[in-house]
Amino acid sequence: MPVKASPDFDGTQDKLQEASPNSDLAVKRLGPTGPVVDPISAFYIFAIANVLAALFAPIQDCDEVFNYWEPTHYLNYKYGLQTWEYSPEYSIRSWLYIVIHAIVGKLGSLFSTKKTFEFYFIRVILGLTCSVCQSRLFATISKVLNPRIASWFMLVMLFSPGMFHASAAYLPSSFSMYTTMLGMSSFMDWRGGSKTHIGIMWFGIGGIIGWPFSTALIGPFLVEELILASITRDVEIALQVAVDTFFYHKLVLVPWKILSYNIFSGAGRGPDIFGTEPFDFYIRNLLLNFNVWFILALCAGPLIVLQYVLQLESSTRFTLMRNAFFVSPFYMWLAIFSAQAHKEERFMYPAYPFLALNAAIALHYILAYVGNANPKKLMGKIPAKLKFGVVLTSVVLAIDIGMLRTLGVVSAYRAPLQIYAALQQSDVARTGGILCLGKEWYRFPSSYFLPYGMHAKFVRSEFNGLLPGEFNEAKVGFGLFAGTWLIPPGMNDQNLADPGKYV
């Protein structure tokens, strides 16, 4: 990792002296003239972390298995479990997102005939894609804001359990997180002119192909160049409609179907029937997954306003406005989803880059204040070595807490990926058999962990909701992928149990 000398760091005292945001945190180039870590090295660092996540992270959410891995398995192996969302009667999941990953999986199958290899190949590609997006945003933060803000951003991304889960997850919210980073990068970088339309394009891709709700993050940036961005948006929608029309055998606009079900479905339907959580669910969850970085992310806005009001550094109203645009999406996202009764950890994924940026900016301001060497100021009277020791201890503690949480999750919850992998052995299971799932059906890691031809079935348990059915495997006379357009029996959008799902 090439590290360049910093001209504004000199001696022990200046180890604490962050490059002060002279007048424009958002517009002027701050601190050293070169990045502390170059973008290529940043990519390799991110890639190592994300590939480890792809190989060792447990599957956090059964929706990832039944709504994404199973349809992908169906496209590539002609059988798999089907949720009600993929029934043509409801069609609130897009096949375009699935097709992209199925193609990646097919490429992986060229290197090995094992289905588990294909599973991990897709996850590794997802991790590497995330690395590209992270390094792109890292480079932009380094060039537009400050190399040290970029370094803190990298630290948060690398050592937060939340990013360990999200980076290689096969979920639309993770895909939206990738495009959020690319969109953020375009909005932040004004060199060579405004790139607002490119930012809108990336948020549009994340909202249309990934998760429609993620487009809310664009709110604070959505001020100009909407006409330029709408051209790309129309192409994205046309592509998605074409793919979904092919699979569902009817014209359908999936993003609208998702919004309609989640917002306008009425009593007895909608996300709340799948469980609700108290208002502080995300606060507790983000404290677990980001510990002190989450607290710093919450402090970013107040610190920006405080330094402007107290004139701790020379700044303008324009700077205040730009900085507010950078940090406000996280607050907005947290408030919107905390107000919803139905909450899931993955709903926060698209906002993780904003959380990391907020935390980095907050820490940058704090260190600029703590590192003040002016003997007339309070902080200037505290020995530099003492301040450096406190800061170093705090950062190391935050990293350690994050790593311990990550290791704890891997060691405690990775068992399904290891246990089911044993079914690949010829002396353990046979091709074409049946695997029965009981009350812990939600831990099933997908049909990728079953031998060729083996089907997963359900037996009765204390669970009384709607279980997945199976994609129709009809071939003769029904064309390609008949299971995507033939209406399966026993499906409903009210989470009502169907006896036909049991053996």
Short mmCIF file of C-alpha atoms in Angstrom, two decimals:
data_model
loop_
_atom_site.label_atom_id
_atom_site.label_comp_id
_atom_site.label_asym_id
_atom_site.label_seq_id
_atom_site.Cartn_x
_atom_site.Cartn_y
_atom_site.Cartn_z
CA MET A 1 0.00 0.00 0.00
CA PRO A 2 1.85 3.15 -1.12
CA VAL A 3 1.71 5.78 1.61
CA LYS A 4 2.75 9.31 0.80
CA ALA A 5 4.22 11.83 3.17
CA SER A 6 1.85 14.52 4.36
CA PRO A 7 3.28 18.05 4.24
CA ASP A 8 0.99 19.30 7.00
CA PHE A 9 2.07 16.59 9.46
CA ASP A 10 5.16 17.36 11.47
CA GLY A 11 6.16 15.56 14.66
CA THR A 12 4.07 14.02 17.41
CA GLN A 13 1.84 17.06 17.78
CA ASP A 14 0.82 16.92 14.14
CA LYS A 15 -0.02 13.25 14.22
CA LEU A 16 -3.27 14.47 15.69
CA GLN A 17 -3.61 17.55 13.51
CA GLU A 18 -6.06 16.58 10.78
CA ALA A 19 -5.90 18.74 7.69
CA SER A 20 -8.22 21.55 8.70
CA PRO A 21 -11.12 22.13 6.29
CA ASN A 22 -9.87 25.59 5.36
CA SER A 23 -12.92 27.10 3.75
CA ASP A 24 -14.68 24.47 1.68
CA LEU A 25 -14.99 20.90 2.81
CA ALA A 26 -17.15 20.20 -0.18
CA VAL A 27 -15.46 22.12 -2.95
CA LYS A 28 -11.82 22.87 -2.21
CA ARG A 29 -9.07 20.27 -2.20
CA LEU A 30 -7.93 19.83 1.40
CA GLY A 31 -4.78 18.67 3.13
CA PRO A 32 -2.07 16.78 1.24
CA THR A 33 -1.92 16.98 -2.51
CA GLY A 34 -2.03 13.21 -2.97
CA PRO A 35 -4.13 10.38 -1.54
CA VAL A 36 -2.93 8.54 1.56
CA VAL A 37 -3.89 5.33 -0.27
CA ASP A 38 -4.12 5.26 -4.06
CA PRO A 39 -7.38 3.97 -5.61
CA ILE A 40 -5.84 0.78 -7.02
CA SER A 41 -4.48 -0.21 -3.61
CA ALA A 42 -7.86 0.70 -2.13
CA PHE A 43 -9.55 -1.70 -4.55
CA TYR A 44 -7.27 -4.57 -3.53
CA ILE A 45 -7.88 -3.84 0.15
CA PHE A 46 -11.65 -3.74 -0.31
CA ALA A 47 -11.50 -6.85 -2.49
CA ILE A 48 -9.72 -8.89 0.17
CA ALA A 49 -12.35 -7.98 2.76
CA ASN A 50 -15.28 -8.61 0.42
CA VAL A 51 -13.99 -11.92 -0.93
CA LEU A 52 -13.58 -13.12 2.66
CA ALA A 53 -17.20 -12.08 3.25
CA ALA A 54 -18.29 -13.95 0.11
CA LEU A 55 -16.59 -17.13 1.30
CA PHE A 56 -17.43 -17.05 5.01
CA ALA A 57 -20.43 -14.80 5.72
CA PRO A 58 -23.60 -16.69 6.67
CA ILE A 59 -26.85 -15.94 4.87
CA GLN A 60 -28.57 -13.39 7.10
CA ASP A 61 -32.05 -13.46 5.60
CA CYS A 62 -34.13 -16.35 4.26
CA ASP A 63 -35.54 -13.93 1.67
CA GLU A 64 -32.10 -14.03 0.06
CA VAL A 65 -32.46 -17.78 -0.38
CA PHE A 66 -36.07 -18.14 -1.45
CA ASN A 67 -36.51 -14.92 -3.44
CA TYR A 68 -33.12 -14.82 -5.21
CA TRP A 69 -30.99 -17.96 -4.93
CA GLU A 70 -33.89 -20.32 -5.66
CA PRO A 71 -35.13 -18.50 -8.81
CA THR A 72 -31.53 -18.37 -10.04
CA HIS A 73 -31.22 -22.09 -9.41
CA TYR A 74 -34.43 -22.62 -11.39
CA LEU A 75 -33.11 -20.74 -14.42
CA ASN A 76 -29.85 -22.68 -14.42
CA TYR A 77 -31.06 -26.14 -13.32
CA LYS A 78 -34.77 -26.11 -14.24
CA TYR A 79 -36.09 -26.67 -10.71
CA GLY A 80 -36.25 -24.80 -7.43
CA LEU A 81 -38.53 -23.35 -4.75
CA GLN A 82 -40.93 -20.55 -5.67
CA THR A 83 -42.38 -17.85 -3.40
CA TRP A 84 -45.74 -16.18 -3.95
CA GLU A 85 -43.94 -13.02 -5.13
CA TYR A 86 -42.91 -14.87 -8.31
CA SER A 87 -46.38 -16.11 -9.09
CA PRO A 88 -47.60 -14.37 -12.28
CA GLU A 89 -50.75 -13.60 -10.30
CA TYR A 90 -48.74 -11.14 -8.15
CA SER A 91 -45.43 -10.68 -10.03
CA ILE A 92 -43.74 -8.32 -7.57
CA ARG A 93 -40.22 -9.57 -8.25
CA SER A 94 -38.28 -8.71 -11.39
CA TRP A 95 -36.60 -11.46 -13.40
CA LEU A 96 -34.05 -9.01 -14.80
CA TYR A 97 -32.14 -8.96 -11.51
CA ILE A 98 -32.24 -12.79 -11.43
CA VAL A 99 -31.14 -13.19 -15.06
CA ILE A 100 -28.02 -11.08 -14.47
CA HIS A 101 -26.91 -13.37 -11.65
CA ALA A 102 -27.93 -16.54 -13.48
CA ILE A 103 -25.59 -15.55 -16.31
CA VAL A 104 -22.78 -15.03 -13.80
CA GLY A 105 -23.56 -18.45 -12.32
CA LYS A 106 -23.41 -20.10 -15.75
CA LEU A 107 -19.99 -18.57 -16.30
CA GLY A 108 -18.91 -20.02 -12.96
CA SER A 109 -20.12 -23.48 -13.98
CA LEU A 110 -17.52 -23.45 -16.76
CA PHE A 111 -14.83 -23.84 -14.08
CA SER A 112 -16.47 -26.54 -11.98
CA THR A 113 -19.43 -28.90 -12.12
CA LYS A 114 -20.20 -28.46 -8.42
CA LYS A 115 -23.24 -26.35 -7.69
CA THR A 116 -21.67 -25.01 -4.51
CA PHE A 117 -18.80 -23.64 -6.60
CA GLU A 118 -21.35 -21.73 -8.69
CA PHE A 119 -22.94 -20.40 -5.47
CA TYR A 120 -19.65 -19.05 -4.14
CA PHE A 121 -18.59 -17.81 -7.59
CA ILE A 122 -21.65 -15.55 -7.71
CA ARG A 123 -20.92 -14.29 -4.20
CA VAL A 124 -17.28 -13.53 -5.04
CA ILE A 125 -18.33 -11.58 -8.14
CA LEU A 126 -20.78 -9.62 -5.98
CA GLY A 127 -17.98 -8.89 -3.51
CA LEU A 128 -15.65 -7.72 -6.28
CA THR A 129 -18.40 -5.53 -7.75
CA CYS A 130 -18.84 -3.95 -4.35
CA SER A 131 -15.07 -3.38 -4.21
CA VAL A 132 -15.13 -1.49 -7.50
CA CYS A 133 -17.91 0.77 -6.22
CA GLN A 134 -16.19 1.30 -2.87
CA SER A 135 -12.86 2.20 -4.45
CA ARG A 136 -14.61 4.59 -6.86
CA LEU A 137 -16.29 6.43 -3.99
CA PHE A 138 -13.07 6.30 -1.96
CA ALA A 139 -11.17 7.99 -4.81
CA THR A 140 -13.83 10.69 -5.13
CA ILE A 141 -13.83 11.44 -1.40
CA SER A 142 -10.04 11.61 -1.46
CA LYS A 143 -9.98 14.04 -4.39
CA VAL A 144 -13.00 16.18 -3.58
CA LEU A 145 -12.95 16.26 0.23
CA ASN A 146 -9.78 15.07 1.92
CA PRO A 147 -7.52 11.99 1.69
CA ARG A 148 -7.88 11.46 5.41
CA ILE A 149 -11.67 11.55 5.25
CA ALA A 150 -11.33 8.89 2.56
CA SER A 151 -9.06 6.86 4.85
CA TRP A 152 -11.59 7.00 7.68
CA PHE A 153 -14.30 6.04 5.19
CA MET A 154 -12.23 3.00 4.19
CA LEU A 155 -11.74 2.06 7.83
CA VAL A 156 -15.47 2.11 8.52
CA MET A 157 -16.18 0.06 5.40
CA LEU A 158 -13.53 -2.54 6.17
CA PHE A 159 -14.16 -3.22 9.84
CA SER A 160 -17.93 -2.89 10.21
CA PRO A 161 -19.94 -6.12 10.57
CA GLY A 162 -22.74 -4.46 8.61
CA MET A 163 -20.59 -4.12 5.51
CA PHE A 164 -19.32 -7.68 5.98
CA HIS A 165 -22.92 -8.88 5.58
CA ALA A 166 -24.01 -6.45 2.87
CA SER A 167 -20.99 -6.49 0.54
CA ALA A 168 -21.60 -9.94 -0.98
CA ALA A 169 -25.28 -10.48 -0.19
CA TYR A 170 -27.46 -11.53 -3.12
CA LEU A 171 -30.15 -8.95 -2.35
CA PRO A 172 -31.59 -5.99 -4.28
CA SER A 173 -30.75 -3.77 -1.31
CA SER A 174 -27.07 -4.70 -1.70
CA PHE A 175 -27.26 -4.01 -5.43
CA SER A 176 -28.81 -0.63 -4.60
CA MET A 177 -25.95 -0.03 -2.18
CA TYR A 178 -23.48 -0.54 -5.05
CA THR A 179 -25.27 1.94 -7.30
CA THR A 180 -25.67 4.35 -4.37
CA MET A 181 -21.89 4.53 -4.08
CA LEU A 182 -21.54 5.27 -7.79
CA GLY A 183 -24.32 7.84 -7.61
CA MET A 184 -22.76 9.50 -4.57
CA SER A 185 -19.45 9.70 -6.40
CA SER A 186 -21.05 11.49 -9.35
CA PHE A 187 -22.93 13.96 -7.17
CA MET A 188 -19.85 14.81 -5.10
CA ASP A 189 -17.41 15.32 -7.96
CA TRP A 190 -17.98 18.69 -9.63
CA ARG A 191 -14.63 18.76 -11.37
CA GLY A 192 -15.19 19.30 -15.07
CA GLY A 193 -18.79 20.34 -14.46
CA SER A 194 -21.82 18.97 -12.68
CA LYS A 195 -22.45 15.23 -13.03
CA THR A 196 -25.90 15.28 -11.46
CA HIS A 197 -27.48 13.48 -14.41
CA ILE A 198 -24.96 10.62 -14.06
CA GLY A 199 -25.73 10.40 -10.34
CA ILE A 200 -29.45 10.23 -11.07
CA MET A 201 -28.74 7.50 -13.61
CA TRP A 202 -26.99 5.33 -11.03
CA PHE A 203 -29.70 5.83 -8.43
CA GLY A 204 -32.23 5.00 -11.14
CA ILE A 205 -30.47 1.74 -12.01
CA GLY A 206 -30.39 0.81 -8.33
CA GLY A 207 -34.08 1.61 -7.93
CA ILE A 208 -35.32 -0.10 -11.09
CA ILE A 209 -33.16 -3.23 -11.26
CA GLY A 210 -32.57 -3.42 -7.51
CA TRP A 211 -34.90 -1.96 -4.88
CA PRO A 212 -37.33 0.86 -5.79
CA PHE A 213 -37.27 2.43 -2.32
CA SER A 214 -33.53 3.15 -2.61
CA THR A 215 -34.29 6.03 -4.99
CA ALA A 216 -35.39 8.03 -1.92
CA LEU A 217 -31.69 8.56 -1.14
CA ILE A 218 -31.42 10.83 -4.15
CA GLY A 219 -33.80 13.36 -2.57
CA PRO A 220 -31.23 15.83 -1.21
CA PHE A 221 -29.33 15.81 -4.52
CA LEU A 222 -32.31 16.01 -6.84
CA VAL A 223 -32.06 19.63 -7.92
CA GLU A 224 -30.99 19.74 -11.53
CA GLU A 225 -30.51 17.95 -14.87
CA LEU A 226 -33.58 15.70 -14.55
CA ILE A 227 -34.17 15.80 -18.30
CA LEU A 228 -30.76 14.30 -19.12
CA ALA A 229 -31.23 11.55 -16.56
CA SER A 230 -34.74 10.63 -17.75
CA ILE A 231 -33.40 9.29 -21.06
CA THR A 232 -31.33 6.61 -19.30
CA ARG A 233 -34.19 5.91 -16.90
CA ASP A 234 -36.54 5.10 -19.78
CA VAL A 235 -34.00 2.64 -21.24
CA GLU A 236 -33.70 0.87 -17.88
CA ILE A 237 -37.46 0.58 -17.48
CA ALA A 238 -37.89 -0.66 -21.06
CA LEU A 239 -35.25 -3.37 -20.52
CA GLN A 240 -36.83 -4.51 -17.28
CA VAL A 241 -40.34 -4.57 -18.73
CA ALA A 242 -39.09 -6.57 -21.74
CA VAL A 243 -37.38 -9.19 -19.56
CA ASP A 244 -40.32 -9.50 -17.14
CA THR A 245 -42.82 -9.71 -20.00
CA PHE A 246 -40.80 -12.60 -21.46
CA PHE A 247 -40.84 -14.55 -18.19
CA TYR A 248 -44.31 -13.70 -16.86
CA HIS A 249 -45.96 -13.84 -20.30
CA LYS A 250 -47.77 -10.60 -19.55
CA LEU A 251 -46.97 -6.89 -19.45
CA VAL A 252 -45.88 -5.93 -15.93
CA LEU A 253 -44.04 -3.01 -14.30
CA VAL A 254 -42.44 -4.65 -11.27
CA PRO A 255 -41.24 -1.50 -9.43
CA TRP A 256 -44.83 -0.22 -9.39
CA LYS A 257 -46.11 -3.63 -8.23
CA ILE A 258 -43.64 -3.58 -5.33
CA LEU A 259 -44.59 -0.04 -4.30
CA SER A 260 -48.29 -0.82 -4.69
CA TYR A 261 -48.15 -3.91 -2.48
CA ASN A 262 -46.02 -2.33 0.23
CA ILE A 263 -47.89 0.99 0.39
CA PHE A 264 -51.42 0.63 -1.04
CA SER A 265 -52.34 -3.04 -0.47
CA GLY A 266 -54.83 -2.40 2.38
CA ALA A 267 -55.77 -4.36 5.49
CA GLY A 268 -54.57 -7.94 5.79
CA ARG A 269 -51.85 -7.43 3.19
CA GLY A 270 -48.60 -5.52 2.93
CA PRO A 271 -45.26 -5.86 4.72
CA ASP A 272 -46.64 -5.63 8.28
CA ILE A 273 -48.17 -9.13 8.13
CA PHE A 274 -44.61 -10.53 8.05
CA GLY A 275 -43.70 -8.97 11.41
CA THR A 276 -43.20 -5.58 13.04
CA GLU A 277 -40.48 -4.06 15.20
CA PRO A 278 -40.30 -1.10 17.63
CA PHE A 279 -39.15 2.35 16.51
CA ASP A 280 -35.60 1.90 17.87
CA PHE A 281 -34.91 -1.35 15.98
CA TYR A 282 -32.51 0.24 13.49
CA ILE A 283 -30.72 2.22 16.20
CA ARG A 284 -29.96 -0.98 18.07
CA ASN A 285 -29.11 -2.85 14.89
CA LEU A 286 -26.72 -0.16 13.62
CA LEU A 287 -25.03 0.06 17.01
CA LEU A 288 -24.34 -3.68 16.72
CA ASN A 289 -23.13 -3.49 13.13
CA PHE A 290 -21.23 -0.18 13.24
CA ASN A 291 -20.72 0.53 16.98
CA VAL A 292 -19.01 3.93 17.45
CA TRP A 293 -19.10 4.69 13.71
CA PHE A 294 -22.90 4.90 13.89
CA ILE A 295 -22.69 7.40 16.75
CA LEU A 296 -20.22 9.49 14.74
CA ALA A 297 -22.52 9.31 11.70
CA LEU A 298 -25.32 10.82 13.77
CA CYS A 299 -22.96 13.60 14.92
CA ALA A 300 -21.87 14.67 11.42
CA GLY A 301 -24.74 17.10 10.79
CA PRO A 302 -24.57 18.87 14.17
CA LEU A 303 -20.77 19.17 13.87
CA ILE A 304 -21.02 20.79 10.43
CA VAL A 305 -23.58 23.30 11.71
CA LEU A 306 -21.56 23.92 14.88
CA GLN A 307 -18.35 24.71 13.06
CA TYR A 308 -20.25 27.12 10.77
CA VAL A 309 -22.10 28.88 13.62
CA LEU A 310 -19.03 29.19 15.84
CA GLN A 311 -16.78 29.97 12.86
CA LEU A 312 -14.25 27.42 14.05
CA GLU A 313 -13.04 27.43 10.47
CA SER A 314 -13.61 29.82 7.60
CA SER A 315 -16.63 28.63 5.64
CA THR A 316 -19.48 29.96 3.53
CA ARG A 317 -23.21 29.33 3.31
CA PHE A 318 -22.58 27.52 0.06
CA THR A 319 -20.15 25.19 1.84
CA LEU A 320 -22.72 24.60 4.58
CA MET A 321 -25.34 23.73 1.97
CA ARG A 322 -23.08 21.33 0.07
CA ASN A 323 -22.00 19.62 3.27
CA ALA A 324 -25.63 19.29 4.32
CA PHE A 325 -26.38 17.57 0.98
CA PHE A 326 -23.59 15.08 1.65
CA VAL A 327 -24.69 14.07 5.16
CA SER A 328 -28.49 14.44 5.03
CA PRO A 329 -29.42 11.28 3.03
CA PHE A 330 -28.45 9.04 5.96
CA TYR A 331 -30.66 10.94 8.40
CA MET A 332 -33.53 10.92 5.92
CA TRP A 333 -33.23 7.16 5.26
CA LEU A 334 -33.00 6.33 8.96
CA ALA A 335 -36.05 8.45 9.76
CA ILE A 336 -38.19 7.06 6.92
CA PHE A 337 -37.54 3.42 7.70
CA SER A 338 -37.67 3.83 11.48
CA ALA A 339 -41.20 5.16 11.00
CA GLN A 340 -42.24 1.94 9.20
CA ALA A 341 -43.61 -0.86 11.38
CA HIS A 342 -42.03 -3.66 9.31
CA LYS A 343 -38.26 -3.50 9.69
CA GLU A 344 -35.43 -5.70 8.43
CA GLU A 345 -31.67 -5.26 8.67
CA ARG A 346 -31.21 -5.40 4.90
CA PHE A 347 -33.39 -2.30 4.47
CA MET A 348 -30.45 -0.27 5.78
CA TYR A 349 -27.94 -1.60 3.23
CA PRO A 350 -28.38 1.19 0.64
CA ALA A 351 -27.60 3.80 3.31
CA TYR A 352 -24.40 2.14 4.58
CA PRO A 353 -22.11 4.24 2.31
CA PHE A 354 -23.73 7.41 3.63
CA LEU A 355 -23.26 6.18 7.20
CA ALA A 356 -19.57 5.57 6.53
CA LEU A 357 -19.14 8.99 4.90
CA ASN A 358 -20.94 10.75 7.77
CA ALA A 359 -18.77 8.97 10.32
CA ALA A 360 -15.59 9.86 8.41
CA ILE A 361 -16.54 13.54 8.15
CA ALA A 362 -17.48 13.70 11.84
CA LEU A 363 -14.21 12.10 12.91
CA HIS A 364 -12.29 14.46 10.62
CA TYR A 365 -13.84 17.49 12.34
CA ILE A 366 -13.28 16.05 15.82
CA LEU A 367 -9.61 15.34 15.12
CA ALA A 368 -9.15 18.80 13.65
CA TYR A 369 -10.40 20.25 16.93
CA VAL A 370 -8.57 17.80 19.21
CA GLY A 371 -5.33 18.24 17.27
CA ASN A 372 -5.29 22.02 17.73
CA ALA A 373 -1.74 22.99 18.80
CA ASN A 374 -2.53 26.60 19.76
CA PRO A 375 -1.39 26.95 23.41
CA LYS A 376 -4.08 29.59 23.96
CA LYS A 377 -6.78 27.01 23.28
CA LEU A 378 -7.88 24.32 25.72
CA MET A 379 -6.90 21.46 23.42
CA GLY A 380 -3.52 23.05 22.78
CA LYS A 381 -2.67 22.75 26.49
CA ILE A 382 -3.15 18.97 26.57
CA PRO A 383 0.04 16.99 25.81
CA ALA A 384 0.06 15.78 22.22
CA LYS A 385 1.11 12.26 23.19
CA LEU A 386 -1.84 11.96 25.55
CA LYS A 387 -4.29 13.09 22.87
CA PHE A 388 -2.73 10.78 20.34
CA GLY A 389 -3.00 7.86 22.77
CA VAL A 390 -6.67 8.52 23.48
CA VAL A 391 -7.53 8.81 19.78
CA LEU A 392 -5.52 5.73 18.81
CA THR A 393 -7.06 3.66 21.63
CA SER A 394 -10.59 4.72 20.63
CA VAL A 395 -10.08 3.84 16.96
CA VAL A 396 -8.43 0.49 17.75
CA LEU A 397 -11.26 -0.32 20.17
CA ALA A 398 -13.87 0.42 17.49
CA ILE A 399 -12.01 -1.82 15.01
CA ASP A 400 -11.69 -4.62 17.57
CA ILE A 401 -15.38 -4.51 18.47
CA GLY A 402 -16.31 -4.71 14.79
CA MET A 403 -13.96 -7.61 14.10
CA LEU A 404 -15.12 -9.55 17.16
CA ARG A 405 -18.74 -9.09 16.12
CA THR A 406 -17.92 -10.30 12.61
CA LEU A 407 -16.01 -13.34 13.86
CA GLY A 408 -18.81 -14.10 16.31
CA VAL A 409 -21.46 -14.07 13.58
CA VAL A 410 -19.34 -16.29 11.28
CA SER A 411 -18.54 -18.83 13.98
CA ALA A 412 -22.06 -18.95 15.42
CA TYR A 413 -24.27 -18.77 12.32
CA ARG A 414 -22.33 -20.32 9.44
CA ALA A 415 -23.36 -23.88 10.33
CA PRO A 416 -26.03 -24.27 7.58
CA LEU A 417 -23.50 -23.55 4.83
CA GLN A 418 -21.20 -26.20 6.29
CA ILE A 419 -23.80 -28.85 7.18
CA TYR A 420 -25.66 -28.79 3.88
CA ALA A 421 -22.38 -28.84 1.95
CA ALA A 422 -21.92 -32.41 3.20
CA LEU A 423 -24.87 -33.46 1.02
CA GLN A 424 -22.59 -33.06 -2.00
CA GLN A 425 -20.77 -36.25 -0.94
CA SER A 426 -21.98 -39.36 -2.76
CA ASP A 427 -21.99 -41.49 0.41
CA VAL A 428 -24.22 -38.99 2.27
CA ALA A 429 -27.04 -38.29 -0.19
CA ARG A 430 -28.17 -39.60 -3.55
CA THR A 431 -29.14 -37.79 -6.73
CA GLY A 432 -32.87 -37.35 -7.19
CA GLY A 433 -33.73 -37.81 -3.53
CA ILE A 434 -35.83 -35.59 -1.26
CA LEU A 435 -34.64 -33.39 1.60
CA CYS A 436 -37.31 -32.72 4.23
CA LEU A 437 -37.24 -29.37 6.03
CA GLY A 438 -38.95 -28.85 9.40
CA LYS A 439 -39.35 -25.85 11.68
CA GLU A 440 -35.90 -24.48 10.81
CA TRP A 441 -36.69 -24.35 7.09
CA TYR A 442 -35.56 -20.71 7.05
CA ARG A 443 -31.94 -21.83 7.58
CA PHE A 444 -31.91 -23.75 4.29
CA PRO A 445 -29.06 -22.22 2.22
CA SER A 446 -30.68 -22.97 -1.18
CA SER A 447 -30.86 -25.84 -3.65
CA TYR A 448 -27.27 -25.05 -4.68
CA PHE A 449 -26.25 -27.17 -1.69
CA LEU A 450 -28.26 -30.20 -2.80
CA PRO A 451 -27.07 -32.92 -5.22
CA TYR A 452 -28.34 -32.70 -8.79
CA GLY A 453 -32.02 -33.58 -8.95
CA MET A 454 -32.59 -33.55 -5.18
CA HIS A 455 -35.63 -31.47 -4.17
CA ALA A 456 -36.31 -29.72 -0.88
CA LYS A 457 -39.73 -30.45 0.63
CA PHE A 458 -41.48 -29.24 3.79
CA VAL A 459 -42.97 -31.21 6.68
CA ARG A 460 -45.45 -29.77 9.15
CA SER A 461 -44.05 -27.76 12.06
CA GLU A 462 -45.12 -25.00 14.40
CA PHE A 463 -44.76 -22.45 11.57
CA ASN A 464 -48.24 -21.50 10.32
CA GLY A 465 -47.49 -19.04 7.52
CA LEU A 466 -47.19 -19.52 3.76
CA LEU A 467 -44.20 -21.62 2.71
CA PRO A 468 -42.63 -21.55 -0.78
CA GLY A 469 -43.95 -23.89 -3.43
CA GLU A 470 -42.01 -25.23 -6.41
CA PHE A 471 -41.49 -23.84 -9.88
CA ASN A 472 -43.44 -25.83 -12.45
CA GLU A 473 -41.03 -28.17 -14.24
CA ALA A 474 -43.24 -28.71 -17.31
CA LYS A 475 -41.22 -28.86 -20.52
CA VAL A 476 -43.00 -30.26 -23.57
CA GLY A 477 -45.49 -27.85 -25.09
CA PHE A 478 -44.86 -25.03 -22.64
CA GLY A 479 -41.76 -23.36 -24.07
CA LEU A 480 -38.81 -22.07 -22.09
CA PHE A 481 -39.04 -21.61 -18.31
CA ALA A 482 -42.69 -22.57 -17.98
CA GLY A 483 -42.43 -22.22 -14.21
CA THR A 484 -42.09 -18.46 -14.54
CA TRP A 485 -45.48 -17.94 -16.19
CA LEU A 486 -47.68 -20.89 -15.20
CA ILE A 487 -49.68 -19.89 -12.12
CA PRO A 488 -48.72 -22.15 -9.18
CA PRO A 489 -51.43 -23.51 -6.85
CA GLY A 490 -51.93 -22.41 -3.26
CA MET A 491 -50.29 -18.99 -3.43
CA ASN A 492 -51.64 -15.88 -1.67
CA ASP A 493 -50.38 -12.45 -0.61
CA GLN A 494 -51.72 -12.67 2.95
CA ASN A 495 -49.20 -15.13 4.40
CA LEU A 496 -51.93 -17.76 4.89
CA ALA A 497 -50.72 -21.34 5.23
CA ASP A 498 -51.35 -23.72 2.31
CA PRO A 499 -51.64 -27.45 3.18
CA GLY A 500 -50.44 -28.32 -0.31
CA LYS A 501 -46.94 -27.12 0.56
CA TYR A 502 -46.33 -30.11 2.89
CA VAL A 503 -45.37 -33.72 2.10
#
